[in-house]
mmCIF file of C-alpha atoms in Angstrom:
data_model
loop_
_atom_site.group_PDB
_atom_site.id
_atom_site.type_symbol
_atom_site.label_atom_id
_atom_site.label_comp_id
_atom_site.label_asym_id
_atom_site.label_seq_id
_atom_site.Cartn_x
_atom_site.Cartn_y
_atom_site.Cartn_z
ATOM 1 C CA UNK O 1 84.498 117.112 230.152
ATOM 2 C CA UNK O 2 85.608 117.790 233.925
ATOM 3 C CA UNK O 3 82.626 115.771 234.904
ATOM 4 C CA UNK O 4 83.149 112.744 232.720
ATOM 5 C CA UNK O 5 86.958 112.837 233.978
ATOM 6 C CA UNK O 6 85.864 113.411 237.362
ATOM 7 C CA UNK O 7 83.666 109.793 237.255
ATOM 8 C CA UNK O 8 86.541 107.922 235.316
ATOM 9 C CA UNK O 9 88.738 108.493 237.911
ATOM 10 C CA UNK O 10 86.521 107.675 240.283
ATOM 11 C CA UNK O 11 85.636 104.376 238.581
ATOM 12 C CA UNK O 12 89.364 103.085 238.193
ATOM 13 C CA UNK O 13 89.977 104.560 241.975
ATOM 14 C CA UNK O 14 86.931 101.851 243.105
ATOM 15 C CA UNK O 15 88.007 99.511 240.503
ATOM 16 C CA UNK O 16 91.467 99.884 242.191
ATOM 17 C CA UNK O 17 90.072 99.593 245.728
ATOM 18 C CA UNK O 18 88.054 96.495 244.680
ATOM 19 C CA UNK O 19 90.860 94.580 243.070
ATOM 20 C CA UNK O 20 92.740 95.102 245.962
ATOM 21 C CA UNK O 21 90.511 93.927 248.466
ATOM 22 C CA UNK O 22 89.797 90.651 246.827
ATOM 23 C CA UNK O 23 93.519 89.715 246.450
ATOM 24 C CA UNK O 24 93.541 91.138 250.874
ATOM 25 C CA UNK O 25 90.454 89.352 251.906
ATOM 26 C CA UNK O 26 91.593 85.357 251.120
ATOM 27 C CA UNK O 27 94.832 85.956 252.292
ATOM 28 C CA UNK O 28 93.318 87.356 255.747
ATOM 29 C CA UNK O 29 90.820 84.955 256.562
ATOM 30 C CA UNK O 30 92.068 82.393 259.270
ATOM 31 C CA UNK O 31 94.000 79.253 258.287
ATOM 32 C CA UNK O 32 95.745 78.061 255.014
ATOM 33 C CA UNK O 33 93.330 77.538 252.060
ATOM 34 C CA UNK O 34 96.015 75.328 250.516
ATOM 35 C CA UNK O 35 96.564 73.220 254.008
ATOM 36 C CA UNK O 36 92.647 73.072 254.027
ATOM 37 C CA UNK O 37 92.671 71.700 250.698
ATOM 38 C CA UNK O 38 95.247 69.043 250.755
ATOM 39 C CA UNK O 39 93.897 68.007 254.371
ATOM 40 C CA UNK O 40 91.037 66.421 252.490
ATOM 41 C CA UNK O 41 93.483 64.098 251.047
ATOM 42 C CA UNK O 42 94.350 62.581 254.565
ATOM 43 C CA UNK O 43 98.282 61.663 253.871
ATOM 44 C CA UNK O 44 97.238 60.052 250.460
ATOM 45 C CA UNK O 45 99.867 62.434 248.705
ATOM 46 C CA UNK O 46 103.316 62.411 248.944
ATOM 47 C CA UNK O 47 104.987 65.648 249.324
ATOM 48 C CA UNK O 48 106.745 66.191 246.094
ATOM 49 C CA UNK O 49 102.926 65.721 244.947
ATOM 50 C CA UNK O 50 101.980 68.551 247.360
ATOM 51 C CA UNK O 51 104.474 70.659 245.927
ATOM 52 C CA UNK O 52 103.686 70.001 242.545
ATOM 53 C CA UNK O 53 100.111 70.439 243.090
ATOM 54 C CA UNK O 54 100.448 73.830 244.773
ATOM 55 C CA UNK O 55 102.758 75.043 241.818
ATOM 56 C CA UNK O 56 100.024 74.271 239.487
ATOM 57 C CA UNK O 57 97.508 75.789 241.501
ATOM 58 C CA UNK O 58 99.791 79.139 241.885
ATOM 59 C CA UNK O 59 99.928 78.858 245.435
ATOM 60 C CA UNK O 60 103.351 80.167 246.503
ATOM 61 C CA UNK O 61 105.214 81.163 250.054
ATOM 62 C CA UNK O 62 106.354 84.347 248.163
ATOM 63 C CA UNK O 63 106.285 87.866 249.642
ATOM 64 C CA UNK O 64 103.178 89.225 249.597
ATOM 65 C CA UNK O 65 103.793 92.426 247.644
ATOM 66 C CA UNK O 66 105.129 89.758 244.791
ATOM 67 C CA UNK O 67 102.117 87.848 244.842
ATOM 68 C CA UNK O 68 99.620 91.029 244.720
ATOM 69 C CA UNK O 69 101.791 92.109 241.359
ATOM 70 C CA UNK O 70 101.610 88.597 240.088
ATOM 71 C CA UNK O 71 97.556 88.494 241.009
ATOM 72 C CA UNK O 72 97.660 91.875 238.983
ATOM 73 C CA UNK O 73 99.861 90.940 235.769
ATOM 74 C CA UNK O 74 97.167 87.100 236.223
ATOM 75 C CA UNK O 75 94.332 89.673 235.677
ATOM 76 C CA UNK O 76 95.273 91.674 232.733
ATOM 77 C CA UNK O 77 96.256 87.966 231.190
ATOM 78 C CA UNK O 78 92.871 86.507 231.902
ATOM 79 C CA UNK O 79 95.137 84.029 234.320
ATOM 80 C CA UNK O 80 92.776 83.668 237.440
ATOM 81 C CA UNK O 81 93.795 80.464 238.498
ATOM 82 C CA UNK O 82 92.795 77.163 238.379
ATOM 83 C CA UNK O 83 89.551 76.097 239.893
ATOM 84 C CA UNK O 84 90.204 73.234 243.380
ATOM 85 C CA UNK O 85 86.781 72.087 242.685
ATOM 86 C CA UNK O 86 86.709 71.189 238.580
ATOM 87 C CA UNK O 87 90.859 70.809 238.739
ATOM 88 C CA UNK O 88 92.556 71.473 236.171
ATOM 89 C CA UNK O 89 89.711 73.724 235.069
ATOM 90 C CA UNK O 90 90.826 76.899 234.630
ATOM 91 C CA UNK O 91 88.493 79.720 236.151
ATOM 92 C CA UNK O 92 88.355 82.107 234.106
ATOM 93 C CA UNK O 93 86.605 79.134 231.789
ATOM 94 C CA UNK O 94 83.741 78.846 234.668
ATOM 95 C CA UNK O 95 83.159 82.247 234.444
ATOM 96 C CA UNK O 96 82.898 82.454 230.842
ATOM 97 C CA UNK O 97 80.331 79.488 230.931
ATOM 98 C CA UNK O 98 78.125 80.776 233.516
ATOM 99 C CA UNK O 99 78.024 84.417 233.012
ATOM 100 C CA UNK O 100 76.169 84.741 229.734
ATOM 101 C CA UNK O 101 73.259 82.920 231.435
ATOM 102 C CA UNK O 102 73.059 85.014 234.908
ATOM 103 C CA UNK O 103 73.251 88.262 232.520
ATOM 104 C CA UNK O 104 70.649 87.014 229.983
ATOM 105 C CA UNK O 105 68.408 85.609 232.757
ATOM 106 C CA UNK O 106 68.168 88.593 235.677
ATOM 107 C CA UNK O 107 69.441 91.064 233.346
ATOM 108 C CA UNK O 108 66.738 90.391 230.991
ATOM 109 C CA UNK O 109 64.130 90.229 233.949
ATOM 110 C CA UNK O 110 65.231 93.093 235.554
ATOM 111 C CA UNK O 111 65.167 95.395 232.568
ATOM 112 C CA UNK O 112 61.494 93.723 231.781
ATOM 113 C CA UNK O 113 60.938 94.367 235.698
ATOM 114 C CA UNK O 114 62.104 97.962 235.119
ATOM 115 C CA UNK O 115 59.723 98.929 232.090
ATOM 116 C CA UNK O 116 56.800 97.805 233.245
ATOM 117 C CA UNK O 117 56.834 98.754 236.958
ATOM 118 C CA UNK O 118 57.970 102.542 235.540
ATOM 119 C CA UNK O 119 54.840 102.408 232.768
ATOM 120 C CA UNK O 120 52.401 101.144 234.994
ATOM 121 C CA UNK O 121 53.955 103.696 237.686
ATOM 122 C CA UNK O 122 53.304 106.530 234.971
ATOM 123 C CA UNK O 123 50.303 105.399 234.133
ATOM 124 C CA UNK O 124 48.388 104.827 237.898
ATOM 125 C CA UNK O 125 49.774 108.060 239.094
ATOM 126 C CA UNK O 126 48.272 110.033 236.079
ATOM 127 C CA UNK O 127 44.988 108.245 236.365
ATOM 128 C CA UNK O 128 45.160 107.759 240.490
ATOM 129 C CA UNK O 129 42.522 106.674 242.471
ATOM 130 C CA UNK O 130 41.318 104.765 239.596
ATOM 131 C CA UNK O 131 40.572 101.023 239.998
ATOM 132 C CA UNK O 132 44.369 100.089 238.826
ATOM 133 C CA UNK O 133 45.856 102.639 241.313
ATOM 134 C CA UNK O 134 43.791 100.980 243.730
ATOM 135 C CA UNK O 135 44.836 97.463 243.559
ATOM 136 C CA UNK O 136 47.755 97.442 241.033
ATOM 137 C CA UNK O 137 50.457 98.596 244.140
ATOM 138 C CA UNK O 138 48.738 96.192 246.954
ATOM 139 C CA UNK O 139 48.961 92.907 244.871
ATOM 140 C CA UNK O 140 52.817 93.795 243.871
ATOM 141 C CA UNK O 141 53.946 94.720 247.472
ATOM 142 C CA UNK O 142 51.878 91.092 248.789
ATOM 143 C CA UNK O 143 54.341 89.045 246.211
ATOM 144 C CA UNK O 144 56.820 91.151 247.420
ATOM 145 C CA UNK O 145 56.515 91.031 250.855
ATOM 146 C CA UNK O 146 56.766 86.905 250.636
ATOM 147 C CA UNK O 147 59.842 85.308 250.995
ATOM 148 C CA UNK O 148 61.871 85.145 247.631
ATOM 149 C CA UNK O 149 62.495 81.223 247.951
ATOM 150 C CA UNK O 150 59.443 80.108 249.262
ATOM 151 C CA UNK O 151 57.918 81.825 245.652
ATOM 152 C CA UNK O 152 60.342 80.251 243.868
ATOM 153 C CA UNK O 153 59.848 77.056 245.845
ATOM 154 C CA UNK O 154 55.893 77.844 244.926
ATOM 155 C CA UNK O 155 56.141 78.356 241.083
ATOM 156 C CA UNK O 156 58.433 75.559 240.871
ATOM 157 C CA UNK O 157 56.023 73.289 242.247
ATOM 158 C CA UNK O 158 52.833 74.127 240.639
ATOM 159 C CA UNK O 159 54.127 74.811 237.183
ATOM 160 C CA UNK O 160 56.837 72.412 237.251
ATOM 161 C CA UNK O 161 55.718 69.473 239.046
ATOM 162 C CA UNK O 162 52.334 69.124 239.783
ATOM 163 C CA UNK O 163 51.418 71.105 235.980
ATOM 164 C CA UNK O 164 54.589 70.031 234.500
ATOM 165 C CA UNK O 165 54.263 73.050 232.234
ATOM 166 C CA UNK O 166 57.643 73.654 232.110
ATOM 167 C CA UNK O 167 60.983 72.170 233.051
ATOM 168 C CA UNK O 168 62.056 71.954 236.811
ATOM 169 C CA UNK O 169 65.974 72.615 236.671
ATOM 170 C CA UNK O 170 68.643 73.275 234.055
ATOM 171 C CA UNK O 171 69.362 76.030 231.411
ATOM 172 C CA UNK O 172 68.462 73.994 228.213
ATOM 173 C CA UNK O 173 67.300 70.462 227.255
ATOM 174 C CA UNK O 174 70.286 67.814 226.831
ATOM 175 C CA UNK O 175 68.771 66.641 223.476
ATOM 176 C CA UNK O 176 69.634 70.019 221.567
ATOM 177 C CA UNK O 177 73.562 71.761 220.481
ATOM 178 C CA UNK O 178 74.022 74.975 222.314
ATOM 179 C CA UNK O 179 75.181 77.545 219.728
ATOM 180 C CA UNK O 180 73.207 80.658 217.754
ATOM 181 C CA UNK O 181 70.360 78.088 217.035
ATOM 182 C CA UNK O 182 66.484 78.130 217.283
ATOM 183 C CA UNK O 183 65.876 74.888 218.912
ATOM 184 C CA UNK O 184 68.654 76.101 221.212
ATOM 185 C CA UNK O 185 67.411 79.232 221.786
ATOM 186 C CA UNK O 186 63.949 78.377 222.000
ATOM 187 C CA UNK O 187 64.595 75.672 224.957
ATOM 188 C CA UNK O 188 66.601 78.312 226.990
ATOM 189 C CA UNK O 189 63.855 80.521 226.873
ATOM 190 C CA UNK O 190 61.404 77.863 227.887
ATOM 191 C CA UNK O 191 63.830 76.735 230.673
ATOM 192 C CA UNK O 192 64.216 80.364 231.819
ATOM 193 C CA UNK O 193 60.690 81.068 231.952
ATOM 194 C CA UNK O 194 60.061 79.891 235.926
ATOM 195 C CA UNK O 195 62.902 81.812 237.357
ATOM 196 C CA UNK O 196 62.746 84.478 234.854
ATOM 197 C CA UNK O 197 58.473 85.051 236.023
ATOM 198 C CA UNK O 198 60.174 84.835 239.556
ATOM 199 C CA UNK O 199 62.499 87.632 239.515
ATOM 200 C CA UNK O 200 59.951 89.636 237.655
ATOM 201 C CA UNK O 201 57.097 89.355 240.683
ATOM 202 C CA UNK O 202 59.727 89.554 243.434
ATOM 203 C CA UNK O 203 61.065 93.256 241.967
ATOM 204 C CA UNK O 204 57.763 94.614 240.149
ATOM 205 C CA UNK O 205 56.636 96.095 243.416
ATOM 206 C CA UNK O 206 59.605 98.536 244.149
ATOM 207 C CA UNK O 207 59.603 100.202 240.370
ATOM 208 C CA UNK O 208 56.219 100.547 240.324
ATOM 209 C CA UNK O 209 55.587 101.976 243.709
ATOM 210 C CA UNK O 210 58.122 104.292 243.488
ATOM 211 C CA UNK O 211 57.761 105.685 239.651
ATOM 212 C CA UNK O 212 53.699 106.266 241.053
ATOM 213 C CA UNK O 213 55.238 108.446 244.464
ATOM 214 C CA UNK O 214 58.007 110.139 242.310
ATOM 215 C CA UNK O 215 55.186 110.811 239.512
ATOM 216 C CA UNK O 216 52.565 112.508 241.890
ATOM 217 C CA UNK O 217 55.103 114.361 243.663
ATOM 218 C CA UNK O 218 56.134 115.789 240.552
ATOM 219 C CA UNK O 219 52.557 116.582 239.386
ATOM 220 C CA UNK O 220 52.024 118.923 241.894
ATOM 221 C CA UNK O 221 54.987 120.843 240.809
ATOM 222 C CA UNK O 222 54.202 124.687 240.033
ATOM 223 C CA UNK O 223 55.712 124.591 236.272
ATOM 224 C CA UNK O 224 53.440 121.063 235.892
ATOM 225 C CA UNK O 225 50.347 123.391 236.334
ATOM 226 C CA UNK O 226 52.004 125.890 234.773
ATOM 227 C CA UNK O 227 52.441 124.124 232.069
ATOM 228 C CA UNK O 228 48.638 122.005 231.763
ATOM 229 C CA UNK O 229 47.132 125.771 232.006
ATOM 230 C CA UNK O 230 49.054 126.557 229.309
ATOM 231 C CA UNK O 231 47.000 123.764 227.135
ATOM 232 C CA UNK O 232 49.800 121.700 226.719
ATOM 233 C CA UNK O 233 48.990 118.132 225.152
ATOM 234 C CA UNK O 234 48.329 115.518 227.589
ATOM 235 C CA UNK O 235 50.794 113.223 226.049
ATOM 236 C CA UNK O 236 54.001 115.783 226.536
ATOM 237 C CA UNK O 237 52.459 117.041 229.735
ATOM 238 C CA UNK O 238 52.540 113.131 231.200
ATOM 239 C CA UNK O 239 55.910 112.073 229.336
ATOM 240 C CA UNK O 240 58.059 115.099 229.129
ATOM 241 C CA UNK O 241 57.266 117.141 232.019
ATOM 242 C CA UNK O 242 55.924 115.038 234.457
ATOM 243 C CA UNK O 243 57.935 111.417 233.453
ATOM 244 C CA UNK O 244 61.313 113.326 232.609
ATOM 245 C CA UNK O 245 62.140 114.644 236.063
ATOM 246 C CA UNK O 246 60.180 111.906 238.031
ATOM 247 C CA UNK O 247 62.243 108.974 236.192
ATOM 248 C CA UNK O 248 65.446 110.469 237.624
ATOM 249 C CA UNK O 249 65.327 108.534 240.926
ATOM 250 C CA UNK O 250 64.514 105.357 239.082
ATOM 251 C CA UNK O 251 67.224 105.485 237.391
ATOM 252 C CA UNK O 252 69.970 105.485 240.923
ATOM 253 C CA UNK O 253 67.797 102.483 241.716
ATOM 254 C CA UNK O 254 67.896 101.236 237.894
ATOM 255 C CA UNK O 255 72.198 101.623 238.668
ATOM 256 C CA UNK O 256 72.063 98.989 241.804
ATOM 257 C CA UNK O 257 69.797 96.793 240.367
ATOM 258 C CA UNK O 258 71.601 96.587 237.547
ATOM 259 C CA UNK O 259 75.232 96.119 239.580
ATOM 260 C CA UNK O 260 73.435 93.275 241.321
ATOM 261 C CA UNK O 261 72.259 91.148 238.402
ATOM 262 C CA UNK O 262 75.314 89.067 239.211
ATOM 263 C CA UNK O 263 74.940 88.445 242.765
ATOM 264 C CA UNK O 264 71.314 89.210 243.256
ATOM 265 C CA UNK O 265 70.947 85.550 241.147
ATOM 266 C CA UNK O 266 72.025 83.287 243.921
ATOM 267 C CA UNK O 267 68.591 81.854 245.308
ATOM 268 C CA UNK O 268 67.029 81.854 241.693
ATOM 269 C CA UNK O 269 70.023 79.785 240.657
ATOM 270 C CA UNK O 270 69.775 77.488 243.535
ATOM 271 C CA UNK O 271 66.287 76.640 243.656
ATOM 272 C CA UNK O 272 66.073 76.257 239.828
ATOM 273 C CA UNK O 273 69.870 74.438 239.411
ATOM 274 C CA UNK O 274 70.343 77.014 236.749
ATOM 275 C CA UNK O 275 73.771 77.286 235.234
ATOM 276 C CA UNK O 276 74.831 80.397 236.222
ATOM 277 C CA UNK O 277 77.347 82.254 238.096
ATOM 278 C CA UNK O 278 75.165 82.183 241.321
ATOM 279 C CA UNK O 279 74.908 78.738 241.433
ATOM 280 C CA UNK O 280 78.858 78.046 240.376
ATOM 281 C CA UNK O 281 79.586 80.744 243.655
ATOM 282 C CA UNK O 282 77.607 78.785 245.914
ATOM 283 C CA UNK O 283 78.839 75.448 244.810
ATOM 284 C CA UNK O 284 82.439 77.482 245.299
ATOM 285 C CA UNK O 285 81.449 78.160 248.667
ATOM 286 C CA UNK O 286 80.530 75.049 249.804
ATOM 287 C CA UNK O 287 83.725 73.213 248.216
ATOM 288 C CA UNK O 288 85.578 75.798 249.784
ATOM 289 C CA UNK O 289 87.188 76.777 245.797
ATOM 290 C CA UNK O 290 89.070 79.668 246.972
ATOM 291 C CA UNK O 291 89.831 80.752 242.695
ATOM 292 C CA UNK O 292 86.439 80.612 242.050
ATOM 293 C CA UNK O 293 85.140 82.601 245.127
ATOM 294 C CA UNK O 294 87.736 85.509 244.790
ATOM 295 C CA UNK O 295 86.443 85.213 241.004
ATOM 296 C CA UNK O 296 83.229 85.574 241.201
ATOM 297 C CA UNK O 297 83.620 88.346 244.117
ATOM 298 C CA UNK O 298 85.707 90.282 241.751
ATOM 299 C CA UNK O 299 82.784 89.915 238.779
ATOM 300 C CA UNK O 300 80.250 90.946 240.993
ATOM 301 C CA UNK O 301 82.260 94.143 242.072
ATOM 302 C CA UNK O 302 83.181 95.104 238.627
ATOM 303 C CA UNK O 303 79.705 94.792 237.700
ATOM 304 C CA UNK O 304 78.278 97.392 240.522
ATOM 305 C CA UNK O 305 81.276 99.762 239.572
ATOM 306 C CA UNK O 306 80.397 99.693 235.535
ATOM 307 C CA UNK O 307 76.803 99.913 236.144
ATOM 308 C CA UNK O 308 77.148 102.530 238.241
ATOM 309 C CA UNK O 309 79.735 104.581 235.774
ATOM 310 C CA UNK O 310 77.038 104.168 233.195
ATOM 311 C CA UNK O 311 74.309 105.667 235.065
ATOM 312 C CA UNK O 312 76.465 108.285 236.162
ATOM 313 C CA UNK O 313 76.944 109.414 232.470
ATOM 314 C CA UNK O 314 72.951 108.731 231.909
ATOM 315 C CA UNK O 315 72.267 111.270 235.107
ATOM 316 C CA UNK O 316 74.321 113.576 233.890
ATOM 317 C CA UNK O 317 72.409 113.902 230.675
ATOM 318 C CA UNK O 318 68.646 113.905 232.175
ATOM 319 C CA UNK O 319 69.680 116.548 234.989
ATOM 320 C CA UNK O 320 71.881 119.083 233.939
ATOM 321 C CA UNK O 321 72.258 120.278 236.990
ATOM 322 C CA UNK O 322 74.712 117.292 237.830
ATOM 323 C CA UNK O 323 77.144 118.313 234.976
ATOM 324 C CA UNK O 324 76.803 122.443 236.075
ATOM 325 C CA UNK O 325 77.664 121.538 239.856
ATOM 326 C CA UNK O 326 80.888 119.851 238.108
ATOM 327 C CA UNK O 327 81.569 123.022 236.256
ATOM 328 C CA UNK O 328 80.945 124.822 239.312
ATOM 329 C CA UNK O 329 83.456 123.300 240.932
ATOM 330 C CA UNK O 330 85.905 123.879 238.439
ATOM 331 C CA UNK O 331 85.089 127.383 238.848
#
């Protein structure tokens, strides 16, 4: 219990930290975001205009301290502003939009990336210097080792336009209702496949690499032998002595991949024009939308700090030893 209160208040500490430093960073960067903003409009507004607009975009002269508790009591409410970009959008719709795709698309090929660069890992190191070991970790770390756009830029022509085996840009086809549908579901699928594949090469290498390191070092452990002169079965020898304790640095890894599903999504987006939050930060970015930016900054911290909680708790129940050094120190 001293553990798990130990990492809770170390997650609402960072969580703290974070919030904090989005709401500092805008506010410290040189020049007025507002003045930038209406400059574009060259004198075409008068300046009761001005002052309505900045009321409606919540951009006040107050005291700082006022405006940090108002930028708190605007996060609890789900009251993140509205977007300069898509005005009178409000953000916190953007974000709602675009999320679910950038979690479904690199979350889902990460996770994919994850099991089957740890099983082939497993599976290489136990049967090493076979013909898989041999080849399996030299094609992965040449797809690696290329640029992650010029792939993208790769697949996307082949498949897309010279093939035309699947769709070039976009998260669905126009001619079918998003909802909890097949023919919607179906089409994002088929539209995710390209950057989906893409994510999948550019990460396979690192997970399977290192689960085939971690796995050997660990087979040369004393209670390993031990344990195979024993006559243990192959199959609990491989999975739950060997794979158990060899996993366990995966997993750390498994925590920042994880935390940067959001923000790790930016070039995929990009080259593909998919709808997600990586594509809506860069389009932010370039538009100079100050709500959106500090928006999606703030998503992309929370997700590191969850996703790191979570493997904290998972850690804690593979290695004991992580929940007896917190007891220890209670002691």
């Amino acid at each position: 219990m001293r553990f798990i209160l130990n990492r809770l208040g170390f997650f609402f500490l960072s969580l703290w930290a974070a919030i904090t430093i989005n709401f500092i960073l805008p506010r410290l960067m040189p020049g007025n975001p507002a003045d930038i903003m209406f400059a574009k409009f060259q004198g075409q507004l008068s300046p009761q205009a001005i002052d309505a607009m900045k009321k409606a975009f919540g951009l006040t002269d107050k005291p700082m301290i006022t405006q940090y508790f108002e930028y708190l009591r605007g996060l609890l409410s789900g009251h993140w502003g509205l977007s300069f970009a898509n005005f009178p959008t409000p953000v916190i719709n953007i974000i709602r939009n675009s999320l679910p795709w950038t979690i479904s698309l690199v979350g889902l090929a990460t996770v994919l990336a994850v099991l089957i660069g740890t099983s082939a890992g497993i599976y290489i190191a136990w049967k090493r210097q076979g013909i898989l070991d041999n080849t399996l970790p030299l094609v992965t770390m040449a797809i690696q080792a290329l640029p992650y756009f010029w792939v993208a830029l790769l697949v996307l022509f082949v498949f897309g336009f010279k093939l035309q085996w699947f769709p070039m840009n976009h998260g669905y086809s126009t001619d079918v209702t998003s909802g909890f549908n097949w023919p919607f579901i179906s089409s994002a699928l088929y539209h995710g496949f390209l950057p989906g594949i893409t994510i999948l090469l550019g990460s396979l290498s690192g997970w399977l690499v290192g689960m085939r390191n971690n796995m050997i070092n660990t087979l040369g452990e004393d209670y390993v032998v031990f344990a195979e002169a024993k006559g243990v079965s192959t199959r609990r020898l491989m999975f739950t002595y060997a794979a158990r304790n060899a996993i366990l640095p995966q997993l750390t890894s498994f925590a920042i991949a994880i935390g940067n599903v959001v923000s790790g999504s930016i070039l995929t987006e990009q080259v593909f024009s998919y709808p997600g939050i990586g594509n809506q930060l860069t389009n932010a970015v370039l538009l100079e939308d100050y709500p959106l930016i500090q928006a999606s900054f703030l998503i992309i911290a929370v997700s590191v700090l969850v996703a790191n909680f979570i493997v904290d708790m998972l850690y804690s129940r593979l290695d004991p030893r992580v929940r007896r050094g917190g007891l220890a120190n209670e002691s």
